[in-house]
Amino acid sequence: MAELTPFGFVAGDSLLHRLDARFKILFLIGLSLTSVRVHFGGLAVLTLALAGVIFYCRLQLKSAYRELRYFLILLTLVFVARVLSTGGAAAISLGAMTVCVSGVTAATLVCWRLAFIVLVGLCFVATTRPVQIKAAIQWLLKPVPLVPEKKVAAMLGLIMRFIPVILNQARQTAEAQKARGIENRKNPVYRLTRLGFPILRRSFECADNLAVAMEARCFNANRTDPELSARRRDWIAAGALACLCVALLIN
Amino acid sequence: MNIIEIENLSHRFGDGTLGLDGIDLDIRQGSFVVIAGPNGSGKTTLLRHFNALLLPTAGCIRLAGVSTVQAPVRARRLVGMVFQDADSQIVGETVYEDVAFGPRNLRLGSGEIERQVAAALETVGLAQIGEKRPHLLSGGEKRRLAIAGVLAMQPRVIVFDEPFSSLDYPGIRQVLKQILALHRSGHTIVVTTHDLEKIIAHADRLILMQRGRVVRDGRPAKVMMEVEKFGVRQPCAVRLGQEVTPWLS
Ligand SMILES: Nc1ncnc2c1ncn2[C@@H]1O[C@H](COP(=O)(O)OP(=O)(O)OP(=O)(O)O)[C@@H](O)[C@H]1O
Ligand SMILES: [Mg+2]
């Protein structure tokens, strides 16, 4: 169960930890939107700024490395696909495939943006408690009509709680089946059904136990949420970020 | 005063299994009760009636005079439950958040929540690791975390379902010490087990269950003579005609 959620909150006391979760969500949205609008120059500035913040706050993102490996593989695939699918004057040609300068440029830009957004998201998740994320989402949804914000937020909280349970079930079941030689079976459909059903059954059982435990402690949607309070540092950070984004977008 | 009164309690599960069969039981405030019985004898089913996780299909159970059917939330506040499987009881991302889960559900104020959580963590000796992830704790620490989660809701009765299962020797000692301290501070304690050795020296009442019924009920020294008839192992000392010595001395 230990290394289950490297993608989770890491306790600390840095500036990013102390910022208001609502502001952090808005920063996340603002940075993502800006990053898809700007080009190399702007991205370089954003990336440097982010690196500066990570360094200044001494964030320990090492534990996220394992998860990020898979993301890097995905990024490579995106890069290759992008390069091969962009037309233009060929720089190198290998048989039927051509690689052109504009393709490489476009692919680099796309991958850089993706990597940047993921890194921002990682900083957000690593420095914000799930209860705070939940409270912030609830607050941001409040003015939206027809959305029962407390229920949505409670649902999100439950999902965050259950994902590790399911992942853990999947890993344990897969290991137990490997130990009994499932790898000798070559038929992927057979292997998938053999793996899928026990995982589902055990996840439901686990979720059931968890639900009983939560009920025993009086769980309901109407609970005390952590207080969110905007301080001066939140407004200063928001101002600084807004200036940076606007400056990059105008250029 | 009897804090728990059970009258002719029966519970039939959806599939027709009779989990409990006509139980009559009163538990005195401040007592230390051990419920023993073999697997499937209905111990967990009985405990789940204490805090209204299960409701009687016949008979009734009253907590401090009020039926659990009428006031299930009150029952959950009054009776804290530490589950058989400590892992499935963890609901928070950090030790602190896990303990705060109950008080938040009770809609206490932020300051009050902070005080309760701090006090509960202090009581079980986990105050130093409030920011740790619960899943990284040792078995004994997880069990103590579960106790803290229950304590933060200020219950008057604490029930432990097999508190020593899958714990090593130091883990058992830690948890046992905790249970005894809670009893000393005035809580009513109910513990289920099928292994009497560790806990019986501290109890003032022993109840034996078999197939959903209470088959023996009385002072531990007396009931212990007959436990083997009902599928519970007799502590070695009793067989040798001696008294069981406490695990913590
Ligand atoms: N949800 C359920 N549906 C149907 N039958 C159940 C259910 N839960 C328990 N039972 C049955 O009720 C009986 C009592 O089970 P219970 O879990 O209370 O026993 P126990 O004394 O706690 O056993 P153990 O020592 O194994 O924990 C068993 O025969 C069990 O099969
Ligand atoms: Mg049981």
XYZ file of C-alpha atoms and ligand atoms in Angstrom:
532
model
C 0.000 0.000 0.000
C 2.987 2.226 0.668
C 4.108 3.602 -2.689
C 0.563 3.800 -3.942
C -0.013 7.467 -4.377
C 3.253 9.141 -5.255
C 0.981 11.555 -7.097
C -0.412 12.773 -3.809
C -0.022 15.471 -1.243
C 3.413 15.917 0.318
C 3.270 17.665 3.665
C 5.342 20.796 3.979
C 5.367 24.452 4.902
C 6.448 26.236 1.725
C 4.878 29.296 0.126
C 2.956 27.054 -2.275
C 1.618 25.017 0.652
C 0.377 28.146 2.373
C -1.418 29.693 -0.590
C -5.204 29.473 -0.674
C -6.420 26.438 -2.631
C -8.960 28.509 -4.589
C -6.213 30.791 -5.846
C -4.092 27.799 -6.743
C -6.874 26.349 -8.875
C -7.223 29.665 -10.680
C -3.437 29.817 -11.173
C -3.549 26.317 -12.622
C -6.215 27.348 -15.126
C -4.484 30.644 -15.958
C -1.091 29.041 -16.519
C -2.548 26.271 -18.688
C -4.441 28.723 -20.878
C -1.412 30.987 -21.230
C 0.919 28.125 -22.080
C -1.177 26.998 -25.046
C -1.207 30.542 -26.446
C 2.486 31.430 -26.251
C 5.414 30.122 -28.287
C 9.000 29.210 -27.488
C 9.988 32.499 -25.917
C 6.938 32.647 -23.675
C 7.197 28.968 -22.712
C 10.825 29.452 -21.777
C 9.886 32.329 -19.476
C 7.038 30.320 -17.893
C 9.202 27.239 -17.417
C 11.989 29.269 -15.851
C 9.502 30.946 -13.518
C 8.052 27.564 -12.514
C 11.502 26.100 -11.967
C 12.323 29.131 -9.824
C 9.230 28.588 -7.671
C 9.905 24.850 -7.293
C 13.481 25.584 -6.300
C 12.504 28.409 -3.939
C 9.891 26.264 -2.207
C 12.276 23.260 -2.094
C 9.510 20.964 -3.343
C 10.359 17.275 -3.160
C 8.911 15.928 -6.377
C 11.185 12.913 -6.438
C 8.398 10.575 -5.394
C 6.475 11.536 -8.528
C 9.270 10.254 -10.749
C 7.910 6.719 -10.975
C 4.556 7.937 -12.271
C 6.194 10.398 -14.611
C 8.110 7.620 -16.390
C 4.882 6.568 -18.069
C 4.107 10.153 -18.901
C 7.514 10.499 -20.580
C 6.789 7.458 -22.745
C 3.487 9.033 -23.743
C 5.251 12.298 -24.487
C 7.723 10.520 -26.770
C 4.874 8.914 -28.675
C 3.149 12.274 -29.091
C 6.421 13.751 -30.323
C 6.999 11.045 -32.938
C 3.409 11.150 -34.141
C 3.507 14.913 -34.426
C 6.802 14.912 -36.350
C 5.624 12.307 -38.832
C 2.227 13.870 -39.408
C 3.382 17.409 -40.140
C 4.056 18.127 -43.812
C 6.688 20.484 -45.218
C 10.073 20.572 -46.915
C 11.803 17.328 -46.036
C 15.025 17.582 -44.086
C 15.640 13.845 -43.750
C 13.716 11.130 -45.509
C 13.674 7.476 -44.512
C 11.858 5.493 -47.163
C 8.252 6.622 -47.155
C 8.615 8.723 -44.005
C 9.841 12.265 -44.123
C 10.970 14.410 -41.259
C 10.892 18.133 -41.768
C 12.120 21.060 -39.723
C 8.674 22.556 -39.206
C 7.448 19.160 -37.959
C 10.172 18.945 -35.352
C 9.474 22.509 -34.251
C 5.734 21.930 -33.928
C 6.235 18.637 -32.070
C 8.684 20.205 -29.620
C 6.240 22.997 -28.892
C 3.341 20.614 -28.236
C 5.382 18.362 -25.975
C 6.849 21.266 -24.079
C 3.362 22.637 -23.400
C 2.107 19.258 -22.237
C 5.082 18.749 -19.963
C 4.669 22.242 -18.526
C 0.986 21.768 -17.748
C 1.619 18.407 -16.108
C 4.380 19.877 -13.992
C 2.115 22.721 -12.847
C -0.586 20.184 -11.989
C 1.932 18.119 -10.069
C 3.006 21.134 -8.013
C -0.645 21.835 -7.264
C -1.469 18.299 -6.141
C 1.736 17.936 -4.147
C 1.156 21.102 -2.138
C -2.618 21.060 -1.585
C -4.468 18.794 0.806
C -7.335 16.830 -0.746
C -9.797 18.343 1.759
C -8.699 21.791 0.647
C -9.050 20.929 -3.039
C -12.499 19.657 -2.240
C -13.445 22.795 -0.309
C -12.054 25.040 -3.047
C -13.970 23.249 -5.797
C -17.080 23.522 -3.681
C -16.525 27.254 -3.291
C -15.866 27.793 -6.992
C -18.975 25.815 -7.959
C -21.242 27.700 -5.567
C -22.231 30.502 -7.994
C -22.940 27.991 -10.782
C -26.708 27.431 -10.878
C -28.220 23.915 -10.906
C -25.008 22.319 -9.608
C -25.327 20.836 -6.105
C -21.812 21.864 -5.114
C -21.677 19.959 -1.819
C -22.635 16.711 -3.515
C -20.183 17.208 -6.386
C -17.389 17.994 -3.963
C -18.220 14.987 -1.765
C -18.213 12.823 -4.886
C -14.796 14.127 -5.928
C -13.503 13.459 -2.437
C -14.764 9.876 -2.603
C -13.206 9.315 -6.017
C -9.870 10.569 -4.727
C -10.213 8.163 -1.848
C -11.184 5.121 -3.938
C -8.650 5.354 -6.772
C -5.784 4.100 -4.579
C -8.003 1.273 -3.324
C -8.656 0.070 -6.864
C -5.027 0.462 -7.943
C -3.925 -1.512 -4.929
C -6.389 -4.295 -5.685
C -5.189 -4.406 -9.266
C -1.556 -4.710 -8.252
C -2.142 -7.387 -5.638
C -4.343 -9.462 -7.916
C -1.892 -9.208 -10.794
C 0.950 -10.327 -8.534
C -1.035 -13.244 -7.138
C -1.838 -14.403 -10.652
C 1.742 -14.040 -11.816
C 2.793 -16.208 -8.905
C 0.491 -18.884 -10.298
C 1.879 -18.650 -13.808
C -0.723 -16.622 -15.658
C 2.062 -15.417 -17.944
C 2.181 -18.830 -19.614
C -1.218 -18.064 -21.081
C -0.786 -16.187 -24.316
C -4.418 -15.296 -24.969
C -4.835 -11.648 -23.906
C -8.622 -11.906 -23.660
C -8.332 -14.830 -21.264
C -5.774 -12.962 -19.171
C -7.819 -9.783 -19.098
C -11.020 -11.494 -17.962
C -9.102 -13.534 -15.398
C -7.613 -10.329 -14.038
C -10.623 -8.058 -14.465
C -13.317 -9.915 -12.585
C -11.406 -10.582 -9.372
C -10.228 -6.956 -9.331
C -13.768 -5.714 -9.693
C -15.098 -8.063 -7.041
C -12.367 -7.237 -4.572
C -12.639 -3.512 -5.241
C -16.328 -3.633 -4.478
C -15.651 -5.560 -1.282
C -12.990 -3.076 -0.263
C -15.192 -0.122 -1.127
C -17.931 -1.721 0.912
C -15.688 -2.027 3.968
C -14.554 1.536 3.550
C -18.118 2.759 3.224
C -19.064 0.998 6.477
C -16.063 2.512 8.239
C -17.034 5.961 6.982
C -20.615 5.448 8.055
C -19.449 4.403 11.515
C -17.832 7.816 11.755
C -21.012 9.618 10.711
C -20.058 10.490 7.118
C -22.418 12.835 5.275
C -22.129 15.474 2.555
C -22.866 18.231 5.035
C -19.619 18.433 6.956
C -17.261 21.058 8.322
C -14.803 21.978 5.605
C -11.435 23.525 6.321
C -11.698 27.284 6.297
C -10.319 28.905 3.189
C -9.015 32.374 3.758
C -7.465 34.661 1.177
C -4.502 36.522 2.643
C -2.344 39.276 1.304
C 0.187 36.805 -0.104
C -2.567 35.214 -2.229
C -3.464 38.540 -3.821
C 0.204 39.413 -4.352
C 0.837 36.050 -6.036
C -2.289 36.479 -8.153
C -1.208 39.977 -9.229
C 2.295 38.838 -10.126
C 1.008 35.875 -12.111
C -1.596 37.951 -13.931
C 1.062 40.495 -14.975
C 3.353 37.726 -16.231
C 0.612 36.033 -18.250
C -0.734 39.253 -19.768
C 2.772 40.394 -20.705
C 3.473 37.063 -22.404
C 0.148 37.051 -24.229
C 0.528 40.613 -25.565
C 3.980 39.900 -26.919
C -26.278 2.320 35.253
C -26.566 0.222 32.112
C -25.247 2.072 29.092
C -26.231 -0.684 26.660
C -29.449 -2.664 27.026
C -30.220 -5.441 24.575
C -33.585 -7.179 24.575
C -34.301 -10.322 22.606
C -32.134 -9.079 19.720
C -32.165 -11.111 16.498
C -30.688 -10.338 13.130
C -31.400 -12.187 9.924
C -29.262 -11.275 6.895
C -30.690 -10.726 3.442
C -29.721 -14.235 2.349
C -31.608 -15.848 5.237
C -28.628 -16.514 7.544
C -29.581 -16.006 11.167
C -26.629 -13.948 12.456
C -27.972 -13.288 15.954
C -30.623 -15.313 17.703
C -32.460 -13.848 20.698
C -29.726 -12.028 22.610
C -30.449 -10.524 26.046
C -27.617 -8.490 27.494
C -26.999 -5.434 29.651
C -23.644 -3.717 29.790
C -22.840 -1.565 32.767
C -21.264 1.866 32.319
C -17.509 1.679 32.903
C -17.218 -2.091 32.639
C -14.642 -4.051 30.662
C -16.350 -6.824 28.724
C -14.740 -9.521 26.596
C -16.890 -11.354 24.059
C -15.354 -14.616 22.872
C -16.499 -17.213 20.395
C -15.312 -19.177 17.367
C -15.367 -17.826 13.782
C -18.878 -17.102 12.604
C -20.413 -17.072 16.074
C -21.840 -13.580 15.521
C -19.413 -11.338 17.439
C -18.959 -8.796 14.655
C -22.664 -8.839 13.871
C -23.465 -8.054 17.501
C -20.948 -5.192 17.671
C -22.358 -3.643 14.517
C -25.695 -3.336 16.250
C -24.106 -1.220 18.987
C -23.576 1.719 16.641
C -26.507 1.136 14.306
C -24.432 -0.091 11.361
C -26.900 -2.979 11.475
C -30.414 -2.648 12.808
C -32.262 -5.456 14.599
C -34.714 -7.529 12.570
C -36.371 -8.409 15.886
C -35.975 -7.137 19.439
C -34.255 -3.900 20.310
C -31.049 -2.332 21.556
C -30.968 0.851 23.634
C -27.995 3.116 24.288
C -28.345 5.141 27.468
C -32.072 4.603 27.199
C -32.617 5.472 23.518
C -33.186 2.889 20.797
C -30.605 2.797 17.968
C -33.424 2.625 15.429
C -34.643 6.037 16.529
C -31.245 7.750 16.712
C -28.550 6.065 14.604
C -26.264 9.114 14.470
C -26.389 9.481 18.235
C -25.478 5.798 18.507
C -22.395 6.358 16.350
C -21.294 9.247 18.525
C -21.828 7.309 21.716
C -20.174 4.086 20.573
C -16.810 4.297 18.820
C -15.813 1.241 16.822
C -12.344 -0.019 16.002
C -12.710 -2.494 13.148
C -11.202 -5.919 12.662
C -9.270 -4.714 9.593
C -7.342 -1.545 10.420
C -6.526 -0.768 6.777
C -10.114 -0.500 5.683
C -10.761 2.000 8.441
C -8.302 4.567 7.093
C -10.121 7.331 5.243
C -7.672 10.248 5.322
C -4.604 11.205 3.272
C -2.576 12.037 6.357
C -2.732 10.858 9.962
C -4.160 14.223 11.013
C -6.801 14.275 8.284
C -7.845 10.754 9.143
C -8.490 11.646 12.768
C -10.285 14.865 11.731
C -12.700 12.896 9.528
C -15.186 12.110 12.322
C -15.274 15.582 13.955
C -15.751 17.153 10.495
C -18.749 14.902 9.921
C -20.175 16.015 13.251
C -19.960 19.609 11.978
C -17.870 20.830 14.892
C -16.213 24.237 14.535
C -12.676 24.437 13.127
C -11.094 25.340 16.460
C -12.924 22.548 18.238
C -11.864 20.051 15.563
C -8.241 21.076 15.962
C -8.428 20.633 19.734
C -10.116 17.229 19.562
C -7.700 15.889 16.952
C -4.653 17.130 18.830
C -5.925 15.591 22.068
C -6.737 12.255 20.412
C -3.322 12.039 18.713
C -1.664 12.923 22.008
C -3.567 10.159 23.839
C -2.447 7.417 21.457
C 1.083 8.814 21.140
C 0.966 9.695 17.445
C 1.177 13.482 17.858
C 4.661 13.609 16.305
C 3.631 12.044 12.992
C 0.451 13.919 12.168
C 1.612 14.628 8.627
C 2.631 11.083 7.756
C 0.646 8.984 5.308
C -1.452 6.476 7.246
C -0.647 3.599 4.903
C 3.040 3.858 5.799
C 2.423 3.204 9.499
C 3.188 -0.090 11.225
C 0.359 -2.444 12.165
C 0.332 -1.298 15.787
C 0.406 2.356 14.795
C -2.478 1.837 12.358
C -4.544 0.295 15.115
C -3.715 3.230 17.393
C -4.633 5.630 14.588
C -8.012 3.924 14.335
C -8.412 4.410 18.095
C -7.549 8.107 17.758
C -10.099 8.485 14.959
C -12.740 7.120 17.296
C -11.561 9.126 20.332
C -11.823 12.435 18.475
C -15.573 11.909 18.405
C -15.664 11.586 22.214
C -17.533 8.308 22.571
C -18.522 6.840 25.922
C -18.244 3.230 24.799
C -15.390 1.919 22.653
C -15.728 -1.467 20.989
C -12.745 -3.331 19.587
C -13.286 -6.088 17.050
C -10.327 -8.479 17.263
C -7.878 -5.703 18.186
C -4.856 -8.013 18.213
C -5.277 -9.785 14.901
C -2.137 -9.620 12.740
C -0.110 -7.689 15.301
C 3.357 -8.630 16.521
C 4.319 -8.703 20.203
C 5.235 -4.987 20.533
C 2.112 -4.090 18.544
C -0.093 -6.098 20.896
C 1.495 -4.461 23.919
C 0.987 -0.956 22.503
C -2.658 -1.558 21.718
C -3.343 -3.338 24.998
C -1.781 -0.481 26.926
C -4.057 1.900 25.045
C -7.172 -0.101 25.785
C -6.358 -0.240 29.487
C -5.688 3.499 29.619
C -9.047 4.183 27.965
C -10.772 1.972 30.493
C -9.062 3.794 33.366
C -10.208 7.143 31.972
C -13.813 6.027 32.337
C -14.740 4.522 28.971
C -16.826 1.405 28.754
C -14.792 -1.172 26.826
C -16.072 -4.118 24.782
C -13.507 -6.389 23.115
C -14.166 -9.407 20.912
C -11.580 -12.107 20.505
C -11.100 -15.824 20.071
C -7.821 -15.693 21.899
C -8.388 -14.965 25.595
C -4.777 -15.178 26.761
C -3.856 -11.559 26.076
C -6.756 -9.678 27.494
C -8.738 -11.735 29.975
C -6.671 -10.801 33.040
C -7.935 -7.228 32.673
C -11.619 -7.913 32.014
C -14.379 -7.957 34.592
C -16.842 -9.954 32.498
C -16.593 -12.701 29.885
C -19.378 -13.513 27.429
C -19.255 -16.615 25.243
C -21.105 -16.746 21.957
C -21.946 -19.650 19.711
C -24.093 -19.690 16.584
C -25.585 -16.280 17.257
C -26.508 -16.922 20.897
C -24.983 -16.020 24.236
C -24.110 -19.354 25.823
C -22.181 -18.249 28.922
C -21.936 -14.920 30.708
C -20.198 -14.144 33.971
C -16.959 -13.517 35.829
C -13.924 -14.475 33.714
C -12.482 -16.889 36.278
C -15.708 -18.890 36.291
C -16.633 -18.829 32.604
C -13.055 -19.671 31.624
C -13.436 -23.192 33.006
C -15.914 -24.028 30.253
C -14.596 -22.177 27.217
C -13.176 -25.219 25.438
C -16.658 -26.711 25.140
C -17.558 -23.759 22.939
C -14.602 -23.692 20.602
C -12.437 -21.132 22.392
C -8.928 -21.985 23.519
C -8.364 -21.986 27.262
C -5.328 -19.968 28.387
C -2.430 -22.259 29.397
C -2.338 -20.949 32.939
C -5.950 -21.940 33.531
C -5.266 -25.488 32.383
C -2.447 -25.691 34.856
C -4.817 -24.491 37.557
C -3.161 -21.090 37.918
C -4.367 -17.551 37.432
C -3.762 -15.816 34.110
C -1.050 -13.211 34.562
C -1.538 -9.833 32.874
C 0.428 -9.260 29.685
C 1.511 -5.864 30.833
C 3.188 -5.966 34.186
N -23.548 -9.724 5.153
C -23.833 -10.996 5.498
N -24.717 -11.719 4.800
C -25.010 -12.986 5.146
N -24.446 -13.628 6.198
C -23.547 -12.985 6.941
C -23.188 -11.622 6.630
N -22.255 -11.222 7.530
C -22.067 -12.263 8.365
N -22.837 -13.321 8.021
C -22.922 -14.623 8.722
O -23.289 -14.381 10.057
C -22.579 -15.235 10.948
C -21.854 -14.418 11.992
O -20.800 -13.682 11.391
P -19.846 -12.705 12.186
O -19.023 -11.994 11.205
O -20.641 -11.898 13.130
O -18.942 -13.730 13.012
P -17.704 -13.440 13.959
O -18.001 -14.042 15.261
O -17.367 -12.004 13.926
O -16.559 -14.277 13.259
P -14.987 -13.978 13.127
O -14.350 -14.504 14.350
O -14.598 -14.765 11.934
O -14.815 -12.517 12.932
C -21.662 -16.067 10.058
O -22.249 -17.322 9.896
C -21.589 -15.318 8.749
O -21.461 -16.209 7.696
Mg -15.704 -10.862 13.285
